[in-house]
Short mmCIF file of C-alpha atoms and ligand atoms in Angstrom, two decimals:
data_model
loop_
_atom_site.label_atom_id
_atom_site.label_comp_id
_atom_site.label_asym_id
_atom_site.label_seq_id
_atom_site.Cartn_x
_atom_site.Cartn_y
_atom_site.Cartn_z
CA MET A 1 51.32 -98.94 137.95
CA ARG A 2 52.31 -102.21 136.29
CA LEU A 3 55.61 -102.36 134.45
CA LEU A 4 57.09 -105.03 132.22
CA LEU A 5 60.85 -105.48 132.30
CA ILE A 6 62.13 -107.42 129.30
CA GLU A 7 65.68 -108.49 130.07
CA ASP A 8 67.45 -111.81 129.58
CA ASP A 9 70.32 -111.18 132.00
CA ASP A 10 69.11 -112.73 135.28
CA ALA A 11 71.45 -110.89 137.64
CA LEU A 12 70.69 -107.53 136.06
CA ALA A 13 66.95 -108.20 135.92
CA ASP A 14 66.80 -109.29 139.57
CA GLY A 15 68.41 -106.04 140.70
CA VAL A 16 66.12 -103.87 138.57
CA VAL A 17 62.96 -105.76 139.57
CA ARG A 18 63.85 -105.46 143.26
CA ALA A 19 64.55 -101.73 143.00
CA LEU A 20 61.38 -101.01 141.03
CA ARG A 21 59.24 -102.99 143.49
CA ILE A 22 60.75 -101.02 146.36
CA ALA A 23 59.85 -97.88 144.40
CA GLY A 24 56.23 -99.08 144.49
CA TYR A 25 55.68 -100.53 141.03
CA LEU A 26 54.17 -103.88 140.18
CA VAL A 27 56.81 -105.50 137.98
CA ASP A 28 56.66 -108.48 135.67
CA ARG A 29 59.83 -109.68 134.06
CA ALA A 30 60.12 -111.50 130.74
CA ALA A 31 63.47 -113.12 129.91
CA ASP A 32 62.69 -113.90 126.29
CA GLY A 33 61.40 -111.85 123.35
CA ARG A 34 58.63 -114.26 122.45
CA GLU A 35 57.37 -114.50 126.00
CA ALA A 36 57.39 -110.69 126.20
CA ASP A 37 55.45 -110.42 122.93
CA THR A 38 52.81 -112.87 124.22
CA TRP A 39 52.42 -111.09 127.55
CA LEU A 40 52.20 -107.70 125.88
CA SER A 41 49.41 -108.88 123.62
CA GLU A 42 47.47 -110.39 126.56
CA ARG A 43 48.06 -108.06 129.51
CA GLU A 44 47.87 -104.36 130.23
CA TYR A 45 51.08 -102.56 131.17
CA ASP A 46 51.62 -98.89 131.93
CA LEU A 47 55.23 -98.89 130.79
CA VAL A 48 57.79 -101.25 129.24
CA VAL A 49 61.55 -101.38 129.85
CA LEU A 50 63.03 -103.19 126.87
CA ASP A 51 66.44 -104.76 126.34
CA LEU A 52 67.35 -105.19 122.66
CA GLY A 53 69.53 -108.32 122.59
CA LEU A 54 67.05 -111.03 123.55
CA PRO A 55 66.61 -114.73 122.85
CA GLY A 56 63.50 -115.74 120.93
CA LEU A 57 62.68 -112.39 119.38
CA ASP A 58 64.87 -109.31 119.10
CA GLY A 59 63.86 -106.33 121.22
CA SER A 60 63.30 -104.10 118.19
CA GLU A 61 60.85 -106.66 116.79
CA VAL A 62 59.03 -106.80 120.14
CA LEU A 63 58.70 -103.01 119.91
CA ARG A 64 57.57 -103.07 116.27
CA ARG A 65 54.83 -105.61 117.04
CA LEU A 66 53.72 -103.65 120.09
CA ARG A 67 53.23 -100.47 118.09
CA ALA A 68 51.65 -102.41 115.21
CA ARG A 69 49.01 -103.50 117.75
CA LYS A 70 48.53 -99.79 118.46
CA GLN A 71 49.60 -100.18 122.08
CA GLY A 72 50.68 -96.71 123.09
CA MET A 73 52.30 -97.18 126.51
CA PRO A 74 55.76 -95.64 126.95
CA VAL A 75 58.69 -97.88 126.02
CA ILE A 76 62.16 -97.22 127.41
CA VAL A 77 64.86 -99.07 125.49
CA VAL A 78 67.91 -100.12 127.48
CA SER A 79 70.65 -101.33 125.23
CA ALA A 80 74.31 -102.26 125.18
CA ARG A 81 74.42 -100.96 121.61
CA GLU A 82 75.53 -97.37 121.55
CA MET A 83 75.01 -96.45 117.93
CA LEU A 84 73.32 -93.33 116.65
CA ASP A 85 71.67 -95.15 113.73
CA GLU A 86 70.27 -97.73 116.12
CA ARG A 87 68.96 -95.06 118.45
CA ILE A 88 67.22 -93.24 115.60
CA ARG A 89 65.79 -96.48 114.25
CA LEU A 90 64.36 -97.37 117.66
CA LEU A 91 62.85 -93.93 118.15
CA ASP A 92 61.32 -94.22 114.68
CA LEU A 93 59.87 -97.58 115.67
CA GLY A 94 58.11 -95.88 118.57
CA ALA A 95 60.50 -96.03 121.53
CA ASP A 96 60.06 -93.09 123.91
CA ASP A 97 63.50 -93.14 125.46
CA TYR A 98 66.83 -94.86 124.96
CA LEU A 99 69.42 -95.62 127.64
CA VAL A 100 72.82 -97.20 127.09
CA LYS A 101 74.07 -99.88 129.49
CA PRO A 102 75.39 -99.79 132.11
CA VAL A 103 72.43 -97.84 133.46
CA ALA A 104 72.28 -96.57 137.03
CA ILE A 105 69.04 -97.77 138.59
CA SER A 106 68.34 -94.25 139.91
CA GLU A 107 68.60 -92.96 136.33
CA LEU A 108 66.20 -95.62 135.06
CA GLU A 109 63.74 -94.81 137.86
CA ALA A 110 63.91 -91.10 136.97
CA ARG A 111 63.20 -91.81 133.30
CA ILE A 112 60.29 -94.09 134.25
CA ARG A 113 58.77 -91.35 136.42
CA VAL A 114 59.06 -88.83 133.58
CA ARG A 115 57.41 -91.18 131.09
CA LEU A 116 54.59 -92.17 133.42
CA ARG A 117 53.86 -88.51 134.11
CA ARG A 118 53.59 -87.81 130.41
CA GLY A 119 51.27 -90.77 130.11
CA MET A 120 50.25 -92.29 126.84
CA SER A 121 52.57 -90.24 124.68
CA SER A 122 51.80 -91.97 121.40
CA GLU A 123 48.05 -92.14 122.07
CA ASP A 124 47.92 -88.35 122.24
CA ASN A 125 49.02 -88.15 118.64
CA ARG A 126 46.36 -90.47 117.30
CA LEU A 127 43.71 -89.24 114.97
CA ARG A 128 40.65 -91.39 114.31
CA ILE A 129 38.38 -90.88 111.35
CA GLY A 130 35.86 -93.68 111.19
CA GLU A 131 37.86 -96.87 110.71
CA LEU A 132 40.98 -94.93 109.81
CA VAL A 133 43.61 -94.40 112.53
CA LEU A 134 46.59 -92.09 111.99
CA ASP A 135 49.59 -91.99 114.31
CA LEU A 136 50.80 -88.47 113.59
CA SER A 137 54.10 -88.82 115.45
CA GLY A 138 54.96 -92.23 114.02
CA ARG A 139 53.57 -91.39 110.54
CA LEU A 140 51.67 -94.67 110.46
CA ALA A 141 48.13 -95.44 109.41
CA TRP A 142 45.74 -98.32 109.98
CA ILE A 143 42.32 -99.31 108.80
CA GLY A 144 40.88 -101.00 111.84
CA GLU A 145 43.68 -103.33 112.91
CA ARG A 146 45.31 -103.56 109.50
CA PRO A 147 48.37 -101.37 108.77
CA LEU A 148 47.85 -99.18 105.71
CA GLU A 149 50.80 -99.00 103.31
CA LEU A 150 51.38 -95.44 102.14
CA THR A 151 54.18 -93.73 100.25
CA ALA A 152 55.75 -90.68 101.89
CA ARG A 153 53.76 -88.36 99.61
CA GLU A 154 50.51 -90.20 100.16
CA TRP A 155 51.07 -89.96 103.90
CA SER A 156 51.70 -86.22 103.70
CA ALA A 157 48.59 -85.63 101.60
CA LEU A 158 46.48 -87.77 103.91
CA GLU A 159 47.84 -86.09 107.04
CA TYR A 160 47.11 -82.68 105.54
CA LEU A 161 43.53 -83.58 104.64
CA ALA A 162 42.77 -85.63 107.76
CA THR A 163 43.90 -82.92 110.17
CA ARG A 164 41.48 -80.60 108.29
CA ALA A 165 38.60 -83.04 107.97
CA ASN A 166 35.39 -81.54 106.57
CA ARG A 167 37.27 -78.40 105.51
CA ILE A 168 37.87 -77.62 101.87
CA VAL A 169 41.52 -77.17 100.96
CA SER A 170 42.69 -76.00 97.55
CA LYS A 171 44.80 -78.19 95.32
CA ASP A 172 47.51 -75.56 95.69
CA LEU A 173 47.62 -76.02 99.46
CA VAL A 174 47.86 -79.79 99.12
CA LEU A 175 50.62 -79.26 96.59
CA GLN A 176 52.49 -77.05 99.06
CA ALA A 177 52.10 -79.69 101.78
CA LEU A 178 53.81 -82.17 99.45
CA TYR A 179 56.40 -79.77 98.12
CA HIS A 180 59.28 -80.89 100.31
CA TRP A 181 59.07 -84.41 98.93
CA ASP A 182 59.71 -83.35 95.40
CA ALA A 183 60.37 -79.89 94.02
CA GLN A 184 59.02 -81.03 90.64
CA ILE A 185 55.58 -81.95 91.88
CA THR A 186 52.77 -80.76 89.61
CA PRO A 187 49.03 -80.25 90.12
CA ASN A 188 48.60 -83.32 87.98
CA ALA A 189 50.73 -85.36 90.41
CA VAL A 190 48.52 -84.15 93.28
CA GLU A 191 45.49 -85.54 91.44
CA LYS A 192 47.23 -88.89 91.03
CA ILE A 193 48.16 -89.04 94.72
CA ILE A 194 44.60 -88.18 95.73
CA SER A 195 43.22 -90.84 93.43
CA ARG A 196 45.57 -93.50 94.89
CA LEU A 197 44.63 -92.38 98.40
CA ARG A 198 40.94 -92.71 97.55
CA ALA A 199 41.47 -96.30 96.49
CA LYS A 200 43.41 -97.09 99.66
CA LEU A 201 40.89 -95.39 101.96
CA GLU A 202 37.86 -97.00 100.36
CA PRO A 203 37.90 -100.06 102.69
CA ALA A 204 37.79 -97.67 105.66
CA GLY A 205 34.72 -95.91 104.26
CA VAL A 206 36.70 -92.66 104.31
CA VAL A 207 35.97 -90.43 101.33
CA ILE A 208 37.96 -87.57 99.82
CA ARG A 209 35.54 -85.30 97.96
CA THR A 210 36.39 -82.99 95.09
CA VAL A 211 34.72 -79.61 95.11
CA ARG A 212 34.88 -78.32 91.57
CA GLY A 213 36.97 -75.17 91.26
CA MET A 214 37.78 -75.15 94.99
CA GLY A 215 39.73 -78.22 95.98
CA TYR A 216 39.26 -81.25 98.18
CA TYR A 217 38.00 -82.23 101.55
CA LEU A 218 38.18 -85.39 103.58
CA GLU A 219 34.73 -86.24 104.81
CA GLN A 220 34.41 -87.14 108.47
CA PRO A 221 32.01 -90.13 108.50
CA LYS A 222 28.95 -89.61 110.67
CA PRO A 223 28.98 -91.81 113.75
CA ALA A 224 26.84 -94.92 113.33
CA VAL A 225 23.50 -94.70 115.13
CA GLY A 226 22.33 -97.46 117.41
CA1 LIG B 1 70.31 -108.87 126.59
#
């Protein structure tokens, strides 16, 4: 198992690296956000331990870029910032765990073991339909490598249809799936959302079909032959 420790404090990093090597992990250490970002885009790691306050590039930006590249390895954030908003923001960005400094090394090791056992937590929640990739836990979508911008309602409609690909769902059911976003939503609004989604999905070759009198379905593209 290869881990990347991203930590700019030399004394702290030395202690953690030593302990993790004794525990049997291969450990690389980056002292700078930019260096970490480069290594993460070039090398394979099984888990990342990430400090937030870093020179070069902030830890949260390192995390955002990592998830934007669809790298799904567990990320444990270790931060001096003990703020609920920050914790929620980091978890939303795709962190798997959040520890506040000072962290006992035994505690960090325990969290690492838990995360490695669970494996590629974010990967498990990925849905692929042709070129379209949905991260169901992060509520993010991509076409190939390109992030797809969606409104909250568009996301909900897409998630509903994509998790039922090739099955016809009535307009009423789509409307219910969107209901919590806006109590005033009308069947007409559903049609508008579907039509915007169609335009956005077109580059991915993903098609939402209308079945007259019945509803919609998202067509699962047939795998290319050859
Ligand atoms: Ca720091």
